[in-house]
N, CA, C and O of each residue as an XYZ file, in Angstrom:
948
protein
N     194.696     86.462     57.884
C     193.780     87.481     58.401
C     193.212     87.014     59.733
O     192.824     85.854     59.877
N     193.163     87.902     60.689
C     192.647     87.559     62.005
C     191.162     87.858     62.089
O     190.690     88.870     61.570
N     190.439     86.980     62.738
C     189.030     87.256     62.956
C     188.907     88.290     64.066
O     189.578     88.184     65.092
N     188.060     89.281     63.866
C     187.897     90.335     64.867
C     186.997     89.789     65.960
O     185.793     89.622     65.767
N     187.589     89.516     67.095
C     186.842     88.837     68.156
C     187.324     89.322     69.493
O     188.528     89.414     69.731
N     186.411     89.627     70.355
C     186.747     90.169     71.648
C     186.142     89.285     72.722
O     184.934     89.047     72.723
N     186.974     88.792     73.643
C     186.450     87.859     74.624
C     185.468     88.521     75.562
O     184.792     87.836     76.330
N     185.373     89.840     75.517
C     184.401     90.538     76.355
C     182.987     90.081     76.073
O     182.122     90.155     76.945
N     182.745     89.608     74.857
C     181.431     89.080     74.517
C     180.993     88.032     75.519
O     179.825     87.979     75.902
N     181.919     87.206     75.940
C     181.586     86.141     76.866
C     181.400     86.687     78.270
O     180.561     86.205     79.031
N     182.175     87.678     78.597
C     182.103     88.208     79.947
C     180.758     88.855     80.228
O     180.393     89.060     81.385
N     180.032     89.173     79.190
C     178.696     89.703     79.388
C     177.803     88.689     80.087
O     176.739     89.043     80.595
N     178.227     87.437     80.115
C     177.452     86.383     80.761
C     177.828     86.182     82.224
O     177.262     85.322     82.899
N     178.776     86.968     82.713
C     179.199     86.844     84.098
C     178.178     87.545     84.982
O     178.287     88.743     85.245
N     177.201     86.798     85.431
C     176.083     87.363     86.168
C     176.448     87.548     87.635
O     177.193     86.751     88.206
N     175.924     88.591     88.227
C     176.285     88.921     89.600
C     175.472     88.126     90.609
O     174.672     88.688     91.357
N     175.679     86.825     90.624
C     175.028     85.982     91.624
C     176.063     85.450     92.603
O     175.859     84.421     93.247
N     177.171     86.161     92.703
C     178.275     85.722     93.544
C     177.860     85.701     95.012
O     178.118     84.726     95.719
N     177.220     86.771     95.470
C     176.721     86.831     96.839
C     175.203     86.904     96.774
O     174.647     87.856     96.226
N     174.539     85.914     97.323
C     173.099     85.809     97.145
C     172.309     86.724     98.064
O     171.136     86.986     97.797
N     172.907     87.212     99.128
C     172.172     88.074    100.054
C     172.924     89.381    100.221
O     173.508     89.639    101.273
N     172.908     90.198     99.194
C     173.629     91.453     99.211
C     172.735     92.550     99.756
O     171.556     92.633     99.412
N     173.302     93.388    100.607
C     172.566     94.539    101.087
C     172.681     95.684    100.107
O     171.776     96.513    100.012
N     173.791     95.744     99.372
C     173.965     96.813     98.395
C     174.802     96.308     97.222
O     175.879     95.740     97.404
N     174.289     96.527     96.030
C     175.004     96.183     94.806
C     175.137     97.443     93.973
O     174.140     98.067     93.610
N     176.383     97.818     93.670
C     176.643     99.001     92.855
C     177.586     98.613     91.729
O     178.605     97.961     91.960
N     177.248     99.011     90.520
C     178.095     98.746     89.363
C     178.716    100.048     88.890
O     178.071    101.096     88.904
N     179.979     99.976     88.468
C     180.687    101.183     88.062
C     181.616    100.893     86.899
O     181.863     99.736     86.558
N     182.125    101.948     86.296
C     183.011    101.808     85.146
C     184.375    101.282     85.563
O     184.935    101.708     86.573
N     184.902    100.359     84.782
C     186.266     99.866     84.977
C     187.193    100.647     84.059
O     186.995    100.667     82.844
N     188.201    101.289     84.632
C     189.161    102.032     83.813
C     190.297    101.142     83.333
O     191.016    101.490     82.396
N     190.457     99.994     83.978
C     191.327     98.917     83.507
C     190.532     97.626     83.622
O     189.853     97.410     84.626
N     190.605     96.760     82.609
C     189.868     95.499     82.650
C     190.659     94.464     81.864
O     190.474     94.319     80.655
N     191.534     93.749     82.547
C     192.437     92.798     81.900
C     192.076     91.358     82.259
O     191.667     91.058     83.380
N     192.239     90.484     81.276
C     192.084     89.052     81.501
C     192.912     88.315     80.461
O     193.245     88.870     79.414
N     193.241     87.064     80.753
C     194.008     86.244     79.817
C     193.100     85.198     79.188
O     192.494     84.383     79.884
N     193.017     85.233     77.863
C     192.206     84.263     77.121
C     193.135     83.178     76.583
O     194.208     83.475     76.058
N     192.717     81.927     76.716
C     193.550     80.790     76.309
C     193.016     80.056     75.082
O     193.799     79.480     74.327
N     191.722     80.065     74.871
C     191.169     79.366     73.707
C     189.844     79.984     73.313
O     189.053     80.390     74.165
N     189.611     80.051     72.016
C     188.339     80.505     71.486
C     187.814     79.443     70.538
O     188.544     78.944     69.682
N     186.545     79.101     70.697
C     185.965     78.002     69.940
C     184.600     78.380     69.385
O     183.903     79.231     69.938
N     184.232     77.740     68.293
C     182.888     77.824     67.747
C     182.198     76.483     67.952
O     182.836     75.432     67.895
N     180.885     76.527     68.191
C     180.123     75.330     68.542
C     179.053     75.073     67.482
O     178.364     75.996     67.048
N     178.923     73.818     67.071
C     178.020     73.452     65.983
C     176.547     73.550     66.386
O     176.208     73.678     67.563
N     175.693     73.487     65.374
C     174.248     73.412     65.606
C     173.948     72.273     66.569
O     174.568     71.212     66.502
N     173.004     72.497     67.454
C     172.711     71.530     68.503
C     173.323     71.920     69.824
O     173.027     71.317     70.856
N     174.178     72.931     69.798
C     174.782     73.430     71.031
C     173.766     74.253     71.815
O     172.714     74.631     71.299
N     174.102     74.516     73.062
C     173.271     75.348     73.922
C     174.183     76.137     74.842
O     175.406     76.033     74.750
N     173.599     76.918     75.718
C     174.403     77.681     76.669
C     175.045     76.787     77.719
O     175.916     77.237     78.463
N     174.630     75.532     77.790
C     175.231     74.600     78.742
C     176.166     73.595     78.089
O     176.864     72.862     78.790
N     176.195     73.545     76.753
C     176.978     72.509     76.083
C     177.442     72.977     74.712
O     176.629     73.387     73.884
N     178.747     72.917     74.471
C     179.335     73.263     73.178
C     179.561     71.970     72.397
O     180.429     71.174     72.754
N     178.785     71.758     71.332
C     178.855     70.529     70.543
C     179.980     70.630     69.512
O     180.063     71.599     68.758
N     180.844     69.610     69.494
C     181.941     69.528     68.522
C     182.690     70.849     68.379
O     182.735     71.410     67.284
N     183.275     71.352     69.451
C     183.943     72.654     69.375
C     185.087     72.671     68.370
O     185.900     71.748     68.317
N     185.137     73.729     67.578
C     186.230     73.968     66.641
C     187.069     75.108     67.201
O     186.574     76.222     67.375
N     188.332     74.832     67.483
C     189.203     75.836     68.083
C     189.800     76.716     66.996
O     190.465     76.225     66.084
N     189.558     78.024     67.096
C     190.108     78.965     66.120
C     191.152     79.884     66.751
O     191.689     80.776     66.095
N     191.426     79.655     68.023
C     192.495     80.363     68.709
C     192.881     79.568     69.931
O     192.009     79.160     70.698
N     194.187     79.331     70.139
C     194.618     78.506     71.266
C     196.019     78.905     71.695
O     196.908     79.073     70.860
N     196.216     79.058     72.999
C     197.527     79.420     73.520
C     197.638     78.959     74.960
O     196.832     79.344     75.807
N     198.639     78.130     75.239
C     198.860     77.685     76.617
C     199.228     78.860     77.503
O     198.731     78.981     78.623
N     200.100     79.727     77.003
C     200.494     80.909     77.774
C     199.354     81.909     77.859
O     199.257     82.667     78.824
N     198.490     81.910     76.850
C     197.367     82.826     76.832
C     197.738     84.188     76.281
O     198.916     84.516     76.138
N     196.732     84.968     75.978
C     196.906     86.342     75.519
C     196.174     87.255     76.480
O     194.955     87.165     76.631
N     196.917     88.133     77.128
C     196.321     89.065     78.075
C     195.800     90.281     77.328
O     196.522     90.895     76.542
N     194.553     90.623     77.575
C     193.891     91.716     76.871
C     193.343     92.723     77.870
O     192.784     92.348     78.901
N     193.505     93.996     77.561
C     192.926     95.068     78.361
C     191.808     95.696     77.544
O     192.064     96.414     76.578
N     190.573     95.426     77.932
C     189.436     95.917     77.161
C     189.235     97.408     77.296
O     188.450     97.990     76.546
N     189.930     98.053     78.242
C     189.828     99.501     78.354
C     190.659    100.204     77.294
O     190.516    101.410     77.095
N     191.533     99.460     76.609
C     192.332    100.005     75.511
C     191.661     99.606     74.205
O     191.576     98.420     73.887
N     191.199    100.562     73.468
C     190.436    100.296     72.243
C     191.234     99.413     71.283
O     192.373     99.722     70.932
N     190.603     98.296     70.863
C     191.228     97.421     69.885
C     192.216     96.428     70.448
O     192.772     95.635     69.688
N     192.462     96.434     71.756
C     193.505     95.578     72.310
C     193.176     94.098     72.211
O     194.080     93.263     72.233
N     191.905     93.761     72.102
C     191.500     92.352     72.102
C     191.087     91.864     70.725
O     190.376     90.865     70.609
N     191.517     92.545     69.694
C     191.034     92.235     68.355
C     191.999     91.387     67.550
O     192.060     91.526     66.329
N     192.748     90.519     68.193
C     193.739     89.762     67.431
C     193.922     88.327     67.910
O     194.985     87.741     67.707
N     192.910     87.760     68.536
C     193.014     86.382     69.002
C     192.048     85.521     68.212
O     190.833     85.689     68.320
N     192.567     84.616     67.432
C     191.729     83.748     66.619
C     192.043     83.904     65.146
O     192.329     85.009     64.683
N     191.993     82.820     64.413
C     192.324     82.798     62.993
C     191.105     82.336     62.208
O     190.706     81.175     62.296
N     190.511     83.254     61.435
C     189.304     82.923     60.680
C     189.553     81.830     59.661
O     188.616     81.142     59.254
N     190.803     81.655     59.241
C     191.123     80.618     58.277
C     190.950     79.217     58.821
O     190.945     78.252     58.057
N     190.808     79.089     60.141
C     190.620     77.774     60.758
C     189.156     77.363     60.839
O     188.851     76.250     61.266
N     188.247     78.247     60.435
C     186.826     77.911     60.477
C     186.486     77.038     59.272
O     186.618     77.496     58.137
N     186.053     75.797     59.482
C     185.736     74.917     58.348
C     184.487     75.394     57.613
O     183.559     75.918     58.229
N     184.470     75.212     56.319
C     183.312     75.613     55.521
C     182.233     74.536     55.576
O     182.513     73.365     55.835
N     181.001     74.956     55.329
C     179.891     74.019     55.222
C     179.305     73.560     56.536
O     178.373     72.756     56.535
N     179.813     74.037     57.653
C     179.295     73.662     58.973
C     178.639     74.891     59.596
O     179.202     75.984     59.563
N     177.465     74.712     60.155
C     176.760     75.822     60.783
C     177.092     75.879     62.267
O     176.951     74.895     62.994
N     177.532     77.040     62.694
C     177.859     77.278     64.098
C     176.825     78.234     64.687
O     176.459     79.233     64.068
N     176.365     77.911     65.882
C     175.326     78.722     66.525
C     175.778     79.349     67.834
O     175.153     80.289     68.325
N     176.864     78.830     68.400
C     177.339     79.314     69.692
C     178.857     79.479     69.663
O     179.542     78.945     68.791
N     179.350     80.217     70.618
C     180.781     80.332     70.815
C     181.145     79.925     72.228
O     180.298     79.926     73.121
N     182.398     79.579     72.430
C     182.901     79.227     73.756
C     184.332     79.735     73.883
O     185.113     79.673     72.933
N     184.657     80.228     75.044
C     186.006     80.713     75.294
C     186.491     80.155     76.621
O     185.701     79.956     77.545
N     187.788     79.904     76.714
C     188.403     79.442     77.959
C     189.300     80.563     78.464
O     190.212     81.006     77.765
N     189.035     81.012     79.671
C     189.713     82.162     80.256
C     190.339     81.811     81.593
O     189.958     80.834     82.238
N     191.291     82.613     81.994
C     191.777     82.558     83.362
C     190.690     83.071     84.302
O     189.899     83.938     83.930
N     190.653     82.534     85.514
C     189.709     83.037     86.517
C     190.130     84.377     87.089
O     189.373     85.009     87.826
N     191.335     84.812     86.753
C     191.910     86.005     87.368
C     191.780     87.220     86.453
O     192.141     87.162     85.277
N     191.268     88.310     86.994
C     191.139     89.573     86.280
C     191.959     90.646     86.990
O     192.184     90.567     88.197
N     192.401     91.643     86.239
C     193.027     92.826     86.827
C     192.166     94.022     86.459
O     191.999     94.342     85.282
N     191.621     94.677     87.474
C     190.613     95.718     87.262
C     190.953     96.940     88.107
O     191.467     96.814     89.219
N     190.665     98.109     87.578
C     190.766     99.329     88.382
C     189.525    100.176     88.164
O     188.889    100.117     87.112
N     189.192    100.968     89.182
C     188.035    101.840     89.079
C     187.591    102.339     90.438
O     188.172    101.991     91.466
N     186.561    103.151     90.427
C     185.993    103.745     91.635
C     184.499    103.469     91.674
O     183.814    103.576     90.656
N     183.995    103.112     92.850
C     182.567    102.861     93.024
C     182.028    103.795     94.101
O     182.555    103.841     95.213
N     180.988    104.532     93.770
C     180.330    105.409     94.742
C     179.112    104.671     95.287
O     178.160    104.409     94.553
N     179.144    104.338     96.565
C     178.040    103.628     97.207
C     177.115    104.632     97.894
O     177.255    105.841     97.708
N     176.190    104.135     98.672
C     175.258    105.011     99.382
C     175.934    105.811    100.483
O     175.381    106.799    100.967
N     177.143    105.382    100.883
C     177.778    106.061    102.014
C     179.247    106.386    101.823
O     179.842    107.041    102.680
N     179.860    105.943    100.710
C     181.307    106.141    100.580
C     181.729    106.039     99.119
O     180.947    105.656     98.248
N     182.992    106.394     98.878
C     183.617    106.207     97.572
C     184.717    105.174     97.733
O     185.717    105.431     98.404
N     184.547    104.012     97.128
C     185.478    102.901     97.298
C     186.366    102.776     96.061
O     185.896    102.901     94.930
N     187.653    102.528     96.293
C     188.638    102.517     95.213
C     189.367    101.181     95.159
O     189.696    100.591     96.188
N     189.612    100.719     93.941
C     190.379     99.489     93.761
C     191.851     99.731     94.072
O     192.313    100.870     94.140
N     192.572     98.633     94.257
C     194.005     98.719     94.526
C     194.402     98.098     95.845
O     195.587     98.030     96.172
N     193.415     97.641     96.611
C     193.696     97.029     97.903
C     194.047     95.557     97.774
O     194.478     95.093     96.718
N     193.856     94.837     98.860
C     194.169     93.409     98.893
C     193.415     92.669     97.792
O     192.225     92.900     97.575
N     194.112     91.790     97.111
C     193.537     91.076     95.970
C     192.388     90.170     96.390
O     192.336     89.699     97.526
N     191.477     89.934     95.468
C     190.451     88.936     95.680
C     191.028     87.539     95.512
O     192.114     87.374     94.956
N     190.316     86.551     95.984
C     190.749     85.160     95.883
C     189.596     84.320     95.341
O     188.542     84.850     94.988
N     189.803     83.020     95.279
C     188.735     82.130     94.835
C     187.580     82.074     95.831
O     186.478     81.649     95.485
N     187.831     82.499     97.053
C     186.800     82.416     98.086
C     186.384     83.765     98.650
O     185.560     83.816     99.563
N     186.931     84.859     98.129
C     186.587     86.181     98.660
C     186.785     87.246     97.596
O     187.597     87.093     96.684
N     186.019     88.340     97.731
C     186.197     89.475     96.840
C     187.428     90.272     97.217
O     188.119     89.951     98.184
N     187.698     91.315     96.446
C     188.841     92.175     96.713
C     188.498     93.258     97.717
O     187.352     93.702     97.793
N     189.490     93.683     98.488
C     189.289     94.741     99.475
C     188.896     96.044     98.785
O     189.307     96.307     97.655
N     188.101     96.850     99.474
C     187.546     98.072     98.881
C     188.075     99.345     99.523
O     187.516    100.421     99.310
N     189.156     99.242    100.315
C     189.566    100.365    101.159
C     190.836    101.070    100.714
O     191.472    101.734    101.532
N     191.235    100.955     99.448
C     192.477    101.597     99.038
C     192.331    103.112     99.010
O     191.255    103.634     98.717
N     193.422    103.817     99.318
C     193.384    105.276     99.380
C     193.331    105.916     97.997
O     192.715    106.967     97.823
N     193.971    105.289     97.015
C     193.996    105.819     95.655
C     193.712    104.695     94.670
O     194.035    103.536     94.931
N     193.111    105.038     93.548
C     192.763    104.020     92.553
C     194.019    103.393     91.961
O     194.932    104.093     91.522
N     194.051    102.064     91.955
C     195.153    101.320     91.349
C     194.603     99.986     90.857
O     193.498     99.588     91.224
N     195.378     99.305     90.030
C     194.954     98.000     89.528
C     194.869     96.992     90.667
O     195.692     97.007     91.583
N     193.878     96.126     90.605
C     193.643     95.141     91.659
C     193.256     93.805     91.033
O     192.488     93.762     90.073
N     193.786     92.727     91.577
C     193.450     91.389     91.096
C     192.133     90.944     91.722
O     191.987     90.947     92.945
N     191.177     90.561     90.881
C     189.889     90.043     91.318
C     189.646     88.720     90.609
O     190.059     88.544     89.462
N     188.980     87.790     91.283
C     188.800     86.451     90.727
C     187.332     86.048     90.664
O     186.513     86.508     91.459
N     187.017     85.186     89.710
C     185.709     84.531     89.703
C     185.694     83.575     90.887
O     186.530     82.673     90.944
N     184.779     83.736     91.831
C     184.827     82.945     93.063
C     184.246     81.544     92.910
O     183.505     81.256     91.970
N     184.599     80.691     93.850
C     183.996     79.360     93.918
C     182.482     79.507     94.063
O     182.005     80.356     94.815
N     181.743     78.690     93.351
C     180.291     78.825     93.411
C     179.619     77.600     92.808
O     180.186     76.924     91.950
N     178.409     77.327     93.267
C     177.550     76.316     92.652
C     176.309     76.970     92.055
O     175.345     76.291     91.700
N     176.348     78.304     91.948
C     175.143     79.031     91.558
C     175.445     80.163     90.586
O     174.838     81.231     90.667
N     176.384     79.932     89.663
C     176.635     80.899     88.606
C     175.608     80.694     87.487
O     174.766     79.799     87.565
N     175.684     81.526     86.454
C     174.858     81.292     85.283
C     175.252     79.963     84.636
O     176.424     79.587     84.663
N     174.290     79.254     84.058
C     174.573     77.944     83.467
C     175.378     78.043     82.175
O     175.785     77.020     81.625
N     175.611     79.237     81.693
C     176.439     79.404     80.494
C     177.925     79.385     80.813
O     178.752     79.593     79.925
N     178.269     79.142     82.056
C     179.679     79.063     82.426
C     179.930     77.900     83.361
O     179.019     77.414     84.030
N     181.180     77.457     83.398
C     181.643     76.452     84.360
C     183.162     76.516     84.393
O     183.792     77.031     83.468
N     183.736     75.997     85.447
C     185.196     75.952     85.522
C     185.709     74.683     84.853
O     184.954     73.742     84.606
N     187.008     74.676     84.566
C     187.644     73.506     83.965
C     189.071     73.399     84.480
O     189.682     74.404     84.842
N     189.601     72.183     84.511
C     190.911     71.952     85.123
C     192.070     72.260     84.193
O     193.194     72.447     84.659
N     191.825     72.317     82.882
C     192.921     72.522     81.933
C     192.393     73.154     80.661
O     191.193     73.113     80.387
N     193.296     73.741     79.885
C     192.909     74.387     78.634
C     192.503     73.350     77.596
O     191.533     73.543     76.862
N     193.246     72.249     77.536
C     192.971     71.170     76.584
C     192.678     69.889     77.360
O     193.443     69.506     78.245
N     191.573     69.229     77.025
C     191.200     67.949     77.644
C     191.106     68.042     79.161
O     191.507     67.118     79.869
N     190.588     69.134     79.650
C     190.420     69.288     81.088
C     189.165     68.600     81.591
O     188.304     68.201     80.807
N     189.071     68.466     82.901
C     187.865     67.964     83.548
C     186.965     69.148     83.856
O     187.370     70.075     84.557
N     185.756     69.121     83.339
C     184.840     70.244     83.496
C     183.964     70.090     84.728
O     183.538     68.987     85.069
N     183.702     71.207     85.388
C     182.655     71.245     86.400
C     181.307     71.259     85.691
O     181.235     71.554     84.498
N     180.251     70.946     86.410
C     178.914     71.025     85.839
C     178.581     72.472     85.493
O     179.155     73.387     86.084
N     177.668     72.703     84.551
C     177.249     74.069     84.259
C     176.828     74.805     85.527
O     176.161     74.235     86.391
N     177.217     76.064     85.635
C     176.930     76.944     86.770
C     177.846     76.709     87.964
O     177.713     77.387     88.982
N     178.776     75.759     87.856
C     179.676     75.458     88.966
C     181.095     75.941     88.675
O     181.605     75.779     87.567
N     181.720     76.534     89.684
C     183.126     76.932     89.630
C     183.811     76.290     90.828
O     183.530     76.641     91.974
N     184.720     75.339     90.556
C     185.336     74.546     91.615
C     186.666     75.142     92.074
O     187.391     75.755     91.290
N     186.967     74.953     93.344
C     188.165     75.532     93.946
C     189.449     75.043     93.293
O     190.424     75.791     93.216
N     189.466     73.809     92.826
C     190.690     73.235     92.260
C     190.970     73.704     90.835
O     192.051     73.445     90.307
N     190.027     74.379     90.211
C     190.163     74.775     88.808
C     190.655     76.213     88.676
O     190.264     77.089     89.448
N     191.522     76.446     87.682
C     192.078     77.781     87.448
C     191.539     78.447     86.190
O     191.908     79.581     85.884
N     190.672     77.756     85.458
C     190.143     78.299     84.208
C     188.621     78.224     84.214
O     188.029     77.403     84.916
N     187.996     79.093     83.421
C     186.545     79.063     83.276
C     186.179     79.049     81.795
O     186.864     79.644     80.962
N     185.089     78.360     81.490
C     184.529     78.346     80.144
C     183.253     79.186     80.135
O     182.422     79.091     81.039
N     183.116     80.003     79.102
C     181.890     80.771     78.897
C     181.337     80.443     77.520
O     182.085     80.322     76.549
N     180.031     80.303     77.448
C     179.363     80.056     76.171
C     178.350     81.164     75.895
O     177.766     81.732     76.818
N     178.152     81.458     74.621
C     177.193     82.484     74.249
C     176.578     82.145     72.900
O     177.129     81.354     72.135
N     175.440     82.746     72.619
C     174.755     82.548     71.345
C     175.291     83.564     70.348
O     175.323     84.760     70.637
N     175.712     83.098     69.175
C     176.164     84.018     68.143
C     175.015     84.931     67.723
O     173.848     84.552     67.821
N     175.342     86.118     67.262
C     174.303     87.071     66.866
C     173.421     86.507     65.763
O     172.255     86.884     65.641
N     173.978     85.599     64.956
C     173.212     84.838     63.976
C     174.036     83.605     63.630
O     175.259     83.636     63.773
N     173.400     82.508     63.175
C     174.170     81.314     62.806
C     175.210     81.650     61.738
O     174.972     82.467     60.849
N     176.357     81.005     61.850
C     177.468     81.262     60.938
C     177.785     80.002     60.139
O     178.127     78.968     60.714
N     177.673     80.088     58.821
C     178.085     79.013     57.923
C     179.036     79.610     56.900
O     178.634     80.430     56.075
N     180.281     79.205     56.953
C     181.303     79.775     56.076
C     181.297     79.052     54.729
O     181.278     77.823     54.671
N     181.313     79.827     53.660
C     181.404     79.262     52.316
C     182.870     79.061     51.940
O     183.735     79.765     52.461
N     183.168     78.117     51.050
C     184.560     77.916     50.626
C     185.177     79.222     50.125
O     184.594     79.918     49.294
N     186.348     79.537     50.637
C     187.045     80.751     50.241
C     186.635     81.992     51.000
O     187.236     83.050     50.817
N     185.627     81.890     51.847
C     185.140     83.041     52.593
C     185.903     83.203     53.898
O     186.197     82.214     54.570
N     186.226     84.431     54.262
C     186.847     84.725     55.549
C     185.953     85.718     56.275
O     185.964     86.904     55.944
N     185.182     85.266     57.254
C     184.257     86.164     57.947
C     184.979     87.042     58.962
O     186.082     86.730     59.409
N     184.337     88.130     59.309
C     184.833     88.976     60.396
C     183.689     89.245     61.360
O     182.517     89.204     60.985
N     184.043     89.516     62.590
C     183.062     89.898     63.588
C     183.456     91.269     64.114
O     184.582     91.466     64.571
N     182.542     92.200     64.050
C     182.802     93.510     64.635
C     181.980     93.632     65.910
O     180.905     93.045     66.027
N     182.490     94.392     66.851
C     181.785     94.501     68.108
C     182.154     95.775     68.840
O     183.221     96.355     68.634
N     181.259     96.184     69.681
C     181.505     97.303     70.577
C     181.270     96.816     71.995
O     180.471     95.906     72.217
N     181.957     97.413     72.952
C     181.745     97.009     74.336
C     181.753     98.217     75.254
O     182.446     99.206     75.016
N     180.970     98.106     76.296
C     180.735     99.184     77.244
C     181.179     98.709     78.622
O     180.616     97.759     79.167
N     182.198     99.375     79.191
C     182.737     98.977     80.496
C     182.123     99.761     81.652
O     182.667     99.757     82.756
N     181.007    100.427     81.417
C     180.440    101.302     82.444
C     179.927    100.543     83.664
O     179.676    101.157     84.702
N     179.762     99.210     83.566
C     179.314     98.415     84.719
C     180.218     97.206     84.934
O     179.761     96.172     85.423
N     181.491     97.326     84.575
C     182.407     96.183     84.615
C     183.146     96.019     85.938
O     183.979     95.122     86.074
N     182.854     96.869     86.905
C     183.365     96.711     88.273
C     182.166     96.682     89.197
O     181.297     97.551     89.120
N     182.112     95.677     90.078
C     180.963     95.545     90.964
C     181.364     95.587     92.434
O     182.356     94.991     92.853
N     180.565     96.306     93.187
C     180.667     96.347     94.647
C     179.474     95.578     95.186
O     178.330     95.987     94.987
N     179.729     94.471     95.864
C     178.676     93.627     96.424
C     178.837     93.594     97.935
O     179.679     92.867     98.463
N     178.031     94.380     98.625
C     178.144     94.501    100.076
C     177.216     93.486    100.728
O     176.007     93.707    100.811
N     177.774     92.388    101.185
C     176.997     91.264    101.684
C     176.735     91.406    103.173
O     177.666     91.443    103.977
N     175.460     91.486    103.533
C     175.114     91.658    104.942
C     175.512     90.464    105.792
O     175.688     90.598    107.003
N     175.660     89.280    105.166
C     176.082     88.101    105.917
C     177.524     88.220    106.394
O     177.951     87.473    107.274
N     178.283     89.165    105.811
C     179.673     89.344    106.201
C     179.849     90.563    107.102
O     180.961     91.068    107.258
N     178.775     91.025    107.682
C     178.855     92.163    108.581
C     178.782     93.492    107.868
O     179.035     94.530    108.480
N     178.442     93.491    106.584
C     178.360     94.728    105.827
C     176.940     95.222    105.761
O     176.192     95.144    106.736
N     176.572     95.736    104.595
C     175.211     96.196    104.420
C     175.047     97.685    104.497
O     173.939     98.193    104.326
N     176.141     98.414    104.754
C     176.026     99.859    104.897
C     176.723    100.625    103.787
O     176.759    101.855    103.822
N     177.281     99.927    102.800
C     177.958    100.597    101.705
C     179.336    101.110    102.042
O     179.930    101.846    101.254
N     179.859    100.740    103.194
C     181.177    101.226    103.605
C     182.289    100.480    102.874
O     182.115     99.341    102.441
N     183.431    101.145    102.747
C     184.589    100.539    102.069
C     185.429     99.764    103.080
O     186.612    100.054    103.260
N     184.829     98.795    103.730
C     185.519     98.096    104.809
C     185.443     96.574    104.683
O     185.700     95.858    105.650
N     185.092     96.081    103.499
C     184.975     94.638    103.319
C     185.651     94.176    102.044
O     186.247     94.968    101.315
N     185.549     92.888    101.789
C     186.095     92.299    100.561
C     184.957     92.167     99.549
O     184.424     91.079     99.329
N     184.604     93.280     98.950
C     183.360     93.370     98.191
C     183.509     93.709     96.712
O     182.504     93.934     96.038
N     184.731     93.751     96.189
C     184.921     94.015     94.763
C     184.975     92.707     93.972
O     185.654     91.759     94.368
N     184.248     92.667     92.844
C     184.233     91.506     91.951
C     184.259     91.970     90.495
O     183.921     93.117     90.201
N     184.661     91.078     89.581
C     184.555     91.427     88.161
C     183.092     91.617     87.775
O     182.227     90.845     88.188
N     182.828     92.638     86.990
C     181.484     92.874     86.483
C     181.374     92.443     85.035
O     182.245     91.741     84.522
N     180.308     92.859     84.377
C     180.017     92.387     83.018
C     179.935     93.540     82.032
O     179.038     94.376     82.143
N     180.847     93.607     81.071
C     180.701     94.589     79.999
C     179.448     94.310     79.171
O     179.046     93.158     79.007
N     178.841     95.363     78.658
C     177.713     95.207     77.741
C     178.259     95.162     76.320
O     179.018     96.039     75.909
N     177.864     94.126     75.571
C     178.493     93.857     74.282
C     177.468     93.844     73.152
O     176.358     93.337     73.312
N     177.847     94.399     72.029
C     177.079     94.286     70.793
C     177.999     93.721     69.721
O     179.094     94.241     69.509
N     177.562     92.648     69.032
C     178.422     92.062     67.997
C     177.633     91.756     66.732
O     176.449     91.422     66.792
N     178.299     91.872     65.587
C     177.688     91.556     64.301
C     178.695     90.836     63.417
O     179.903     91.020     63.570
N     178.201     90.013     62.490
C     179.047     89.355     61.493
C     178.977     90.116     60.176
O     177.966     90.739     59.854
N     180.066     90.054     59.427
C     180.093     90.621     58.077
C     180.721     89.609     57.130
O     180.847     89.876     55.935
């Protein structure tokens, strides 16, 4: 039996501190929202948003599993509840993801309607906002020393070198996200828990018009598209 788990839960922690001096920030619905998840872990009591204590891996794949959260149920099959040891209390979760997302959508700013599908984002820049028609576009979590402390980059899926909390390093291709479980989880012998969740993609595409880059007017003329954060609700049964 597979544990019902959606990596979008972690993406809710992707805070929009990518550009610190934005003239305009607009969030919009993502009609496509794809990412590749490589590992899902549970963290023992004593963990925090900056540290996963004694992580137990309940899903792992070098190739990863690509999930499109805009397709209902597409992310509900990564992780094996049978791997959760009994008698241990878990308070946090951690997931290892690719830094690369594929997103599509439209953002209406104060002066224009900007569409995804242009030049891809990179580790050092957002995606172009000037495409004529909506299409899928590659966007990346950018290099930063000022992300939320619940995330950091890492050099490898297994036994990688981690950046400090809130740091995303240029040499790293993966990111770790940590979150607090809706309630502590202690599995009894013979028990197979499930997690149900709902997610809202209405703000999962972000337009960040940074005045330091010559923007500030809401025009579709810069590299201003970034991954946004789905709103997530999760419960255990």
